[in-house]
Amino acid sequence: MRTTPSESHRPGGTISGTRLWRRYATRHPRGYVVVTRQPISAASLFPQKMLRHLSIRDFVIVAALDIEFDAGFSVFSGETGAGKSILVDALALTLGARADAGGVVRTGQQRADITAEFATSAQTEHWLAEQALDGGAADHGSVLLRRAIDAGGRSRAFINGMPATLTQLREIGEMLVDIHGQHAHQLLMRADAQRDLFDTHSGLSATSAAVALAWRVWREASAATQAAHSRERELQLERERLAWQLSELDKLAPQAGEWEEINAEHRRLSHAASLIDGVQASLDVLTETDGAVIEQVSAVITRLRSLADIDQGLTDVLAALEPAEIQLQEAAYSLSHYVQKLDLDPARLSAVEARLDALHSTARKFRLQAESLPAELEARHQQLAALDAATDLAALQAAEQRAQAEYLKLAQQLSIARHGAARALGCAVTIGMQELAMAGGSFEVALVPLEAGGAHGLEQVEFRVAGHAGVPLRPLAKTASGGELARISLALSVIASTASPTPTLIFDEVDSGIGGGVAEVVGRLLQQLGHNRQVLCVTHLPQVAARGDQHYRVAKATQDDGQTVSSVTPLDKPNRVEEVARMLGGLAITATTRKHAKEMLNA
């Protein structure tokens, strides 16, 4: 299969009134030709440097490291174990990855500290403003992500110098960086990884999540119906018990606050005679007998008023006595009114005592406090209503049918979208296989129907591959060799990255298991991605390293204190020749390997 790109202009874009399109003419192994086109945005013609700077302190074997990044395709190379992937791990922590409990902080240090600076876009600036984490980033066009991890494994996260959660780091990280790990091809052996990759690439993750939620709702409704069937007799007995208890409580009809009120009334009625005698005696002292208190106080006030005309010093005494006289009169009036209402009422006392006994007996029967009877009555009514609902098979079956219909509606929408995306991804990966030394091979996203559906839809997503022409398509996990799996994974990564809006792409040794002419194709593919994205690649292949716009060498050395530390050095052209020659020839670098390295870099 051959792919021929060409470019044409169409109206309606943003560059001088035109939109630029890239056309692809593709001959499929089965004979037909597919012509596709993709729009080239203005942003893709002018790539930006999104990841600007990375600062690492005391992380694993890195003591202190500051790297300035450029746009385009940057490669990192070095000896095995030099710490190339440590850089990717450090950056992943600033993007919200979980930190291991141990082994993160450099030996002998208290804390690892990692800071990454990114250029912002309209999307990230809007998100920062919503989260109140802009910190002036909108003015400077950048955002700082920082992660500090102590030796005990505890970590703190910051965005623009303000405390943030790991969830917030992950949310903004997804807008900034897409990392393709070195073990991505191994994950392709798993069915769930194939499905997740396919749905993510196809933009169906949200729809898939809605289907999963609808599936759970349906399963729960089905379980409720089955429980009602299997426990029908048990639930009926429980309902009868509750109904009997409610009949007892409804007959008593306890009211909120009644227990306190009726106890107060009982005390008053049972002591009515004492209350009458005491109140009447008090009235006698205040108003009825000779020399009553109010009468004497009134006489004192009258005498003092005449004396106050002589000496104004008695005015304060009068001011204190006059209100006292008024209060005594009001007290006498209240006592008189109170004693008129008091009456010995044996019939009412008997009724109150009977009510108290009924409340007390019912509370003892239900093993409750009498004052809690009203609340218990309400609770039993709610329990009975819940049991009625649980035993209402018709209602339960109707709810189950509604949940099933909602699941099927969403799952069918997902299936339709998946079928269209499966054809497009299958054709795109097949094209990529031709370029990656799998001529005549083909790739297919098979959607295997599930009889009863499942949490992830009505079909199982299965990647199938034919490594050569004339070979039938078979499941990827059963047929692909390690090298083929690595190449197919790389093709998927590149295709998924092309569809992703993420501005910075990181490939961590995704070219493992690849060599020879295929490595040259891989380098070219990654370099092409660097034309409109910022691409960082950790590699051990000289063919890939030679394609980089920038080249960094990662090395480790032993210090005087015996500790091993890693360093990163940007390479100029002479040093790039040496590094590519090392990658070609190992320890023995000869004039021939240097010549070969120069040829690769010049090409």
XYZ file of C-alpha atoms in Angstrom:
603
model
C 0.000 0.000 0.000
C 1.334 3.428 -0.908
C 0.266 6.783 0.436
C 0.788 9.917 -1.597
C 0.214 13.226 0.192
C -0.699 16.319 -1.791
C -2.013 19.724 -0.828
C -4.862 21.851 -2.165
C -6.641 25.022 -1.099
C -10.279 25.325 -0.190
C -12.222 28.472 0.780
C -13.425 29.125 4.283
C -10.270 28.921 6.378
C -8.386 31.443 8.434
C -5.243 31.938 6.326
C -5.995 34.719 3.797
C -9.507 33.369 3.372
C -8.392 29.825 2.501
C -8.124 26.501 4.248
C -5.268 24.154 3.474
C -6.046 20.465 3.047
C -3.732 17.445 2.820
C -5.019 14.663 0.547
C -4.091 10.971 0.880
C -4.573 8.483 -1.963
C -4.347 4.948 -0.582
C -4.397 1.571 -2.262
C -5.756 -1.038 0.129
C -4.224 -4.587 0.030
C -7.588 -5.904 -1.105
C -7.417 -3.781 -4.239
C -9.550 -0.684 -3.779
C -8.275 2.892 -3.529
C -9.199 5.169 -0.627
C -8.821 8.947 -0.911
C -8.961 10.879 2.353
C -8.121 14.423 3.306
C -7.308 16.235 6.532
C -7.413 20.000 7.148
C -4.138 21.690 8.082
C -4.844 24.359 10.678
C -2.957 27.622 10.972
C -1.550 26.444 14.310
C -0.077 23.352 12.641
C 1.786 25.503 10.096
C 3.428 27.474 12.896
C 4.324 24.982 15.677
C 4.828 26.410 19.142
C 7.052 25.481 22.023
C 4.484 24.297 24.595
C 6.784 22.652 27.178
C 9.274 25.417 27.820
C 11.288 24.380 30.845
C 11.727 21.439 33.202
C 13.488 21.774 36.574
C 14.299 18.681 38.661
C 15.874 18.570 42.119
C 16.904 15.412 44.017
C 14.724 13.014 42.044
C 15.953 9.368 41.931
C 19.521 9.831 40.565
C 19.079 13.412 39.355
C 20.663 15.939 41.719
C 19.882 19.174 39.864
C 18.698 19.558 36.302
C 17.281 22.438 34.265
C 16.290 21.875 30.627
C 15.045 24.466 28.143
C 12.943 22.910 25.376
C 12.384 24.026 21.798
C 9.607 23.403 19.295
C 9.786 20.534 16.846
C 11.250 17.064 17.404
C 13.647 16.588 20.342
C 15.400 13.303 21.096
C 17.034 11.975 24.260
C 19.633 9.243 24.040
C 22.187 7.658 26.337
C 23.483 4.405 27.767
C 21.039 1.949 29.304
C 20.370 2.980 32.904
C 21.579 6.537 32.406
C 18.179 7.914 33.441
C 16.463 8.720 30.135
C 13.069 7.485 31.255
C 13.531 9.180 34.652
C 12.954 12.493 32.877
C 9.616 11.236 31.561
C 8.693 9.931 35.038
C 9.532 13.296 36.588
C 7.427 15.181 34.055
C 4.564 12.711 34.591
C 4.554 13.613 38.308
C 3.969 17.286 37.479
C 1.013 16.111 35.370
C -0.627 14.337 38.317
C 0.816 10.806 38.171
C 0.901 8.955 41.486
C 4.270 8.782 43.217
C 5.710 5.536 44.544
C 5.982 5.352 48.319
C 9.763 4.932 48.122
C 12.638 5.422 45.719
C 11.526 8.830 44.424
C 13.773 11.052 46.529
C 17.516 10.892 45.850
C 19.470 9.013 48.499
C 20.376 11.186 51.471
C 17.945 13.981 50.576
C 14.703 15.026 52.257
C 12.584 16.043 49.272
C 12.321 15.819 45.512
C 11.070 18.918 43.704
C 9.948 19.050 40.058
C 8.657 22.102 38.174
C 7.484 22.275 34.556
C 6.627 25.440 32.651
C 4.187 25.280 29.732
C 2.844 27.835 27.294
C -0.886 28.346 27.710
C -3.664 28.157 25.155
C -7.157 29.631 25.222
C -8.419 26.310 26.621
C -5.895 26.132 29.467
C -6.307 29.822 30.337
C -10.083 29.353 30.562
C -9.610 26.303 32.809
C -7.137 28.163 35.047
C -9.549 31.085 35.414
C -12.419 28.734 36.299
C -10.277 27.061 38.972
C -8.974 30.421 40.282
C -5.444 29.193 39.552
C -4.453 31.644 36.817
C -2.019 33.524 39.081
C -1.380 36.045 36.310
C -0.704 33.276 33.750
C -3.065 34.947 31.301
C -0.732 37.954 31.253
C 2.454 35.959 30.766
C 1.168 33.147 28.526
C 2.560 30.392 30.745
C 1.563 28.026 33.547
C 3.839 26.478 36.183
C 3.112 22.960 37.447
C 5.086 21.865 40.512
C 5.247 18.686 42.570
C 7.168 18.276 45.846
C 7.555 14.770 47.345
C 9.234 14.065 50.675
C 11.188 10.957 51.642
C 8.108 9.486 53.321
C 6.134 9.518 50.083
C 3.900 12.480 50.969
C 3.488 14.948 48.141
C 2.192 18.450 47.536
C 1.067 19.904 44.226
C 1.056 23.507 43.015
C -0.262 25.332 39.953
C 1.164 28.809 39.423
C 2.470 28.718 42.984
C -0.939 27.972 44.505
C -1.785 24.666 46.234
C -3.652 22.268 43.935
C -4.978 18.703 43.990
C -3.679 15.789 41.932
C -7.021 15.765 40.126
C -6.447 19.362 39.038
C -2.919 18.496 37.870
C -4.293 15.599 35.827
C -7.055 17.741 34.300
C -4.714 20.427 33.034
C -2.047 17.828 32.191
C -4.418 16.141 29.749
C -4.655 19.457 27.870
C -0.874 19.849 27.701
C 0.917 16.507 27.245
C 0.209 13.043 25.843
C 2.725 10.387 26.994
C 3.168 7.131 25.086
C 5.036 4.743 27.382
C 7.646 2.168 26.466
C 5.332 -0.682 27.470
C 2.396 0.468 25.318
C 2.805 -2.485 22.939
C 2.503 -4.927 25.837
C -0.796 -3.351 26.904
C -2.186 -4.112 23.435
C -2.320 -7.781 24.455
C -5.192 -6.929 26.808
C -8.752 -6.670 25.520
C -9.635 -3.798 27.856
C -6.580 -1.800 26.703
C -7.599 -2.292 23.062
C -11.106 -1.072 23.806
C -9.909 1.962 25.812
C -7.397 2.960 23.134
C -9.988 2.626 20.374
C -12.688 4.583 22.228
C -10.232 7.312 23.251
C -8.850 7.681 19.718
C -12.387 7.765 18.308
C -13.584 10.396 20.784
C -16.083 7.961 22.289
C -14.859 7.894 25.888
C -17.759 10.005 27.192
C -20.340 7.910 25.313
C -18.730 4.714 26.609
C -18.864 6.052 30.177
C -22.585 6.868 29.759
C -23.212 3.323 28.512
C -21.358 1.890 31.526
C -23.499 3.986 33.887
C -26.717 2.920 32.144
C -25.575 -0.711 32.386
C -25.098 -0.408 36.168
C -28.535 1.181 36.587
C -30.106 -1.627 34.573
C -28.243 -4.317 36.553
C -29.347 -2.763 39.860
C -32.973 -2.605 38.711
C -32.770 -6.225 37.562
C -31.267 -7.280 40.883
C -34.115 -5.548 42.750
C -36.689 -7.434 40.670
C -34.940 -10.765 41.253
C -34.672 -10.062 44.982
C -38.402 -9.347 45.118
C -39.089 -12.695 43.427
C -36.753 -14.726 45.621
C -37.707 -13.004 48.900
C -41.395 -12.602 48.181
C -42.536 -14.750 51.151
C -39.938 -13.238 53.486
C -40.878 -9.696 52.493
C -44.561 -10.472 52.907
C -44.008 -11.691 56.476
C -41.978 -8.580 57.229
C -44.753 -6.446 55.799
C -47.357 -8.143 57.967
C -45.220 -7.593 61.069
C -44.833 -3.911 60.249
C -48.541 -3.572 59.498
C -49.424 -5.004 62.931
C -46.977 -2.682 64.674
C -48.389 0.289 62.791
C -51.945 -0.639 63.740
C -50.891 -0.507 67.408
C -49.112 2.815 66.988
C -51.813 4.370 64.806
C -54.441 3.421 67.420
C -52.374 5.184 70.108
C -51.582 8.127 67.745
C -48.731 9.652 69.780
C -48.057 13.293 68.998
C -44.762 15.141 68.927
C -44.084 16.694 72.359
C -47.109 14.976 73.894
C -45.141 13.009 76.505
C -43.670 16.166 78.061
C -46.984 18.044 77.953
C -49.067 15.284 79.522
C -46.520 14.717 82.295
C -46.691 18.435 83.146
C -50.489 18.313 83.200
C -50.452 15.235 85.443
C -48.210 16.950 87.963
C -50.507 19.970 88.023
C -53.738 17.966 88.446
C -52.335 15.611 91.064
C -51.172 18.595 93.180
C -54.211 20.848 92.586
C -55.191 21.081 96.272
C -51.690 22.115 97.336
C -51.528 24.661 94.522
C -54.901 26.206 95.525
C -53.948 26.476 99.206
C -50.513 27.923 98.476
C -51.738 30.509 95.960
C -54.606 31.662 98.237
C -52.247 32.086 101.201
C -49.942 34.161 99.030
C -52.838 36.382 97.961
C -53.863 36.865 101.578
C -50.387 38.145 102.471
C -50.294 40.454 99.471
C -53.814 41.939 99.469
C -56.467 40.295 101.692
C -55.384 40.475 105.373
C -55.021 43.492 107.616
C -51.613 45.022 107.082
C -51.223 43.365 103.656
C -47.865 43.859 101.946
C -49.145 45.988 99.075
C -51.093 48.215 101.447
C -48.039 48.788 103.653
C -45.750 49.486 100.683
C -48.318 51.993 99.380
C -48.373 53.751 102.763
C -44.587 53.973 102.849
C -44.494 55.517 99.367
C -47.120 58.103 100.324
C -45.135 59.141 103.405
C -41.848 59.373 101.510
C -43.367 61.540 98.796
C -44.241 64.220 101.361
C -40.758 63.960 102.847
C -39.125 64.167 99.422
C -40.617 67.658 99.065
C -38.425 68.610 101.971
C -35.295 66.670 100.969
C -34.676 65.742 97.341
C -32.229 63.071 98.547
C -35.208 60.713 99.032
C -36.062 60.803 95.305
C -33.859 57.794 94.506
C -35.604 55.739 97.210
C -38.996 56.600 95.731
C -37.751 55.678 92.274
C -36.914 52.195 93.582
C -40.142 51.645 95.567
C -42.692 52.815 93.026
C -41.851 50.089 90.433
C -41.829 47.527 93.263
C -45.395 48.527 94.148
C -46.484 48.090 90.533
C -44.796 44.662 90.254
C -46.432 43.493 93.523
C -49.833 44.556 92.183
C -49.217 42.680 88.882
C -48.145 39.589 90.837
C -51.300 39.726 92.918
C -53.424 40.055 89.780
C -51.706 37.053 88.144
C -52.171 34.918 91.280
C -55.848 35.851 91.427
C -56.316 34.936 87.764
C -54.392 31.657 88.243
C -56.425 30.548 91.291
C -59.677 31.136 89.413
C -58.626 28.552 86.790
C -57.470 25.976 89.306
C -60.037 23.356 90.145
C -60.040 19.872 91.543
C -60.922 17.720 88.480
C -60.736 13.997 89.354
C -62.173 12.989 85.969
C -59.467 14.810 84.011
C -56.806 13.490 86.324
C -58.046 9.956 85.678
C -57.997 10.519 81.902
C -54.452 11.911 82.011
C -53.245 8.981 84.101
C -54.823 6.549 81.624
C -53.064 8.280 78.711
C -49.732 8.186 80.510
C -50.179 4.491 81.184
C -51.036 3.796 77.504
C -47.964 5.648 76.255
C -45.722 3.970 78.782
C -47.066 0.466 78.065
C -46.697 0.843 74.285
C -43.156 2.161 74.639
C -42.253 -0.806 76.839
C -43.799 -3.215 74.311
C -41.660 -1.774 71.506
C -38.645 -1.400 73.794
C -38.474 2.346 73.224
C -38.490 5.540 75.240
C -42.010 6.955 75.456
C -40.926 10.322 74.062
C -39.633 8.619 70.870
C -42.971 7.010 69.949
C -44.020 9.739 67.425
C -40.700 9.457 65.554
C -40.970 5.657 65.584
C -44.469 5.845 64.115
C -43.152 7.938 61.181
C -40.187 5.587 60.687
C -42.431 2.503 60.556
C -44.650 4.190 57.970
C -41.562 4.813 55.806
C -40.392 1.207 56.243
C -43.802 -0.098 55.182
C -43.780 2.174 52.119
C -40.329 0.855 51.186
C -41.484 -2.744 51.602
C -44.561 -2.041 49.513
C -42.272 -0.710 46.776
C -39.935 -3.699 47.127
C -42.819 -6.148 46.769
C -44.502 -4.257 43.924
C -43.285 -6.546 41.132
C -45.126 -4.628 38.443
C -43.409 -1.365 39.375
C -40.029 -3.073 39.699
C -40.375 -4.749 36.319
C -41.424 -1.460 34.730
C -38.355 0.279 36.206
C -36.145 -2.546 34.932
C -37.608 -2.262 31.448
C -37.059 1.504 31.403
C -33.440 1.035 32.502
C -32.896 -1.647 29.863
C -34.383 0.560 27.137
C -32.125 3.461 28.146
C -29.069 1.191 28.111
C -29.936 -0.235 24.691
C -30.521 3.231 23.252
C -27.113 4.492 24.403
C -25.342 1.229 23.532
C -26.757 1.260 19.994
C -25.586 4.855 19.530
C -22.135 3.767 20.693
C -22.182 0.798 18.300
C -23.024 2.979 15.302
C -20.195 5.370 16.143
C -17.776 2.503 16.750
C -18.474 0.872 13.385
C -17.651 4.078 11.532
C -14.510 4.687 13.585
C -13.378 1.058 13.252
C -13.205 1.280 9.476
C -11.223 4.528 9.578
C -8.731 3.303 12.188
C -8.293 -0.061 10.450
C -7.448 1.621 7.158
C -5.083 4.133 8.805
C -3.128 1.464 10.717
C -2.963 -0.716 7.608
C -1.326 2.194 5.773
C 1.131 2.616 8.616
C 2.026 -1.082 8.548
C 3.152 -0.809 4.924
C 5.605 1.907 5.903
C 6.830 -0.102 8.889
C 8.102 -3.109 6.892
C 4.871 -5.089 7.056
C 4.096 -4.900 3.328
C 0.863 -6.597 2.391
C -0.227 -6.753 6.025
C -3.535 -5.390 7.201
C -5.196 -4.331 10.435
C -8.835 -4.474 11.451
C -10.848 -3.338 14.448
C -13.361 -6.154 14.851
C -16.533 -5.489 16.811
C -17.598 -8.898 18.114
C -21.290 -8.871 19.145
C -22.094 -9.814 22.737
C -25.319 -11.768 23.102
C -26.626 -9.842 26.115
C -24.452 -6.744 25.884
C -22.146 -5.655 28.654
C -20.878 -2.753 30.699
C -18.906 -1.460 27.712
C -21.539 -1.849 25.009
C -23.079 -4.411 22.701
C -19.773 -5.631 21.308
C -16.260 -6.553 22.277
C -13.514 -4.506 20.620
C -10.814 -6.794 19.214
C -7.748 -5.789 17.220
C -6.995 -8.245 14.425
C -3.927 -8.322 12.221
C -2.540 -10.127 9.190
C 1.228 -9.742 9.105
C 1.557 -10.587 5.382
C -0.526 -10.661 2.221
C -2.726 -13.723 1.907
C -2.718 -14.397 5.664
C -6.137 -14.312 7.341
C -6.808 -11.719 9.998
C -6.459 -13.132 13.495
C -6.583 -11.601 17.011
C -3.561 -9.388 17.672
C -2.847 -10.951 21.065
C -2.489 -14.426 19.506
C -0.623 -13.820 16.263
C 1.684 -10.798 16.361
C 5.364 -11.330 17.142
C 7.167 -8.970 19.502
C 8.565 -6.888 16.636
C 5.247 -6.741 14.818
C 3.468 -5.803 18.024
C 5.919 -2.962 18.631
C 5.461 -1.634 15.089
C 1.670 -1.831 15.226
C 1.725 -0.094 18.615
C 3.873 2.663 17.166
C 1.517 3.086 14.208
C -1.426 3.336 16.635
C 0.461 5.849 18.786
C 1.285 8.073 15.824
C -2.264 7.900 14.438
C -3.810 8.561 17.853
C -1.448 11.498 18.350
C -2.433 12.973 14.989
C -6.076 12.907 16.060
C -5.349 14.273 19.532
C -5.414 18.050 20.171
C -2.649 17.729 22.804
C 0.216 20.064 21.782
C 3.133 18.124 23.342
C 3.727 14.430 22.611
C 6.232 12.259 24.475
C 7.365 8.851 23.219
C 9.284 6.854 25.816
C 11.217 4.129 23.938
C 8.183 3.169 21.869
C 10.685 2.122 19.188
C 11.949 -0.848 21.231
C 11.972 -4.060 19.184
C 12.469 -2.104 15.961
C 15.621 -1.782 13.874
C 17.089 -1.508 10.386
C 15.112 0.245 7.683
C 12.014 0.315 9.886
C 13.894 2.528 12.340
C 14.445 5.085 9.581
C 10.713 5.121 8.865
C 9.987 5.559 12.584
C 12.378 8.500 12.759
C 10.733 10.083 9.744
C 7.230 9.623 11.194
C 8.212 11.229 14.482
C 9.983 14.054 12.672
C 6.836 14.676 10.623
C 4.803 14.858 13.832
C 7.293 17.479 15.017
C 6.311 19.734 12.134
C 3.077 20.712 13.887
C 3.560 19.413 17.442
C 6.242 19.530 20.066
C 7.552 15.945 20.114
C 9.957 14.521 22.712
C 11.309 11.009 22.203
C 13.505 8.820 24.405
C 15.251 6.468 21.970
C 18.097 3.980 21.600
C 17.990 3.986 17.787
C 20.509 6.122 15.874
C 18.119 6.316 12.903
C 15.554 8.043 15.167
C 18.091 10.201 16.997
C 19.510 11.522 13.718
C 16.058 12.889 12.774
C 15.777 15.127 15.833
C 15.698 18.896 15.525
C 17.366 18.944 18.942
C 19.412 16.201 20.573
C 20.081 15.708 24.302
C 22.480 13.164 25.757
C 21.646 11.608 29.133
C 24.632 10.310 31.090
C 25.351 9.135 34.616
C 28.503 9.455 36.687
C 29.718 8.552 40.167
C 30.504 11.460 42.477
C 33.259 11.638 45.093
C 30.763 10.615 47.802
C 29.998 7.417 45.892
C 26.517 8.465 44.724
C 25.468 8.068 41.102
C 23.930 11.133 39.467
C 22.383 11.665 36.051
C 22.897 14.694 33.804
C 21.432 15.932 30.512
C 23.513 17.812 27.934
C 22.219 19.490 24.750
C 24.453 18.459 21.844
C 25.906 20.629 19.128
C 26.641 19.144 15.707
C 30.106 17.668 16.464
C 28.850 16.078 19.659
C 25.771 14.776 17.872
C 28.098 12.993 15.457
C 29.865 11.358 18.401
C 26.611 10.344 20.073
C 25.045 8.898 16.913
C 28.343 7.089 16.222
C 28.198 5.635 19.743
C 24.657 4.472 19.124
C 25.793 2.865 15.876
C 29.007 1.245 17.026
C 28.872 0.947 20.799
C 32.084 1.505 22.752
C 34.423 1.182 19.757
C 33.849 4.343 17.730
C 35.796 4.262 14.478
C 36.220 6.639 11.589
C 33.763 4.508 9.658
C 31.042 4.843 12.304
C 31.668 8.595 12.504
C 31.338 8.835 8.729
C 28.117 6.859 8.854
C 26.822 9.085 11.661
C 27.581 12.235 9.628
C 25.765 10.790 6.645
C 22.706 10.018 8.758
C 22.654 13.515 10.249
C 23.174 15.194 6.860
C 20.387 13.116 5.356
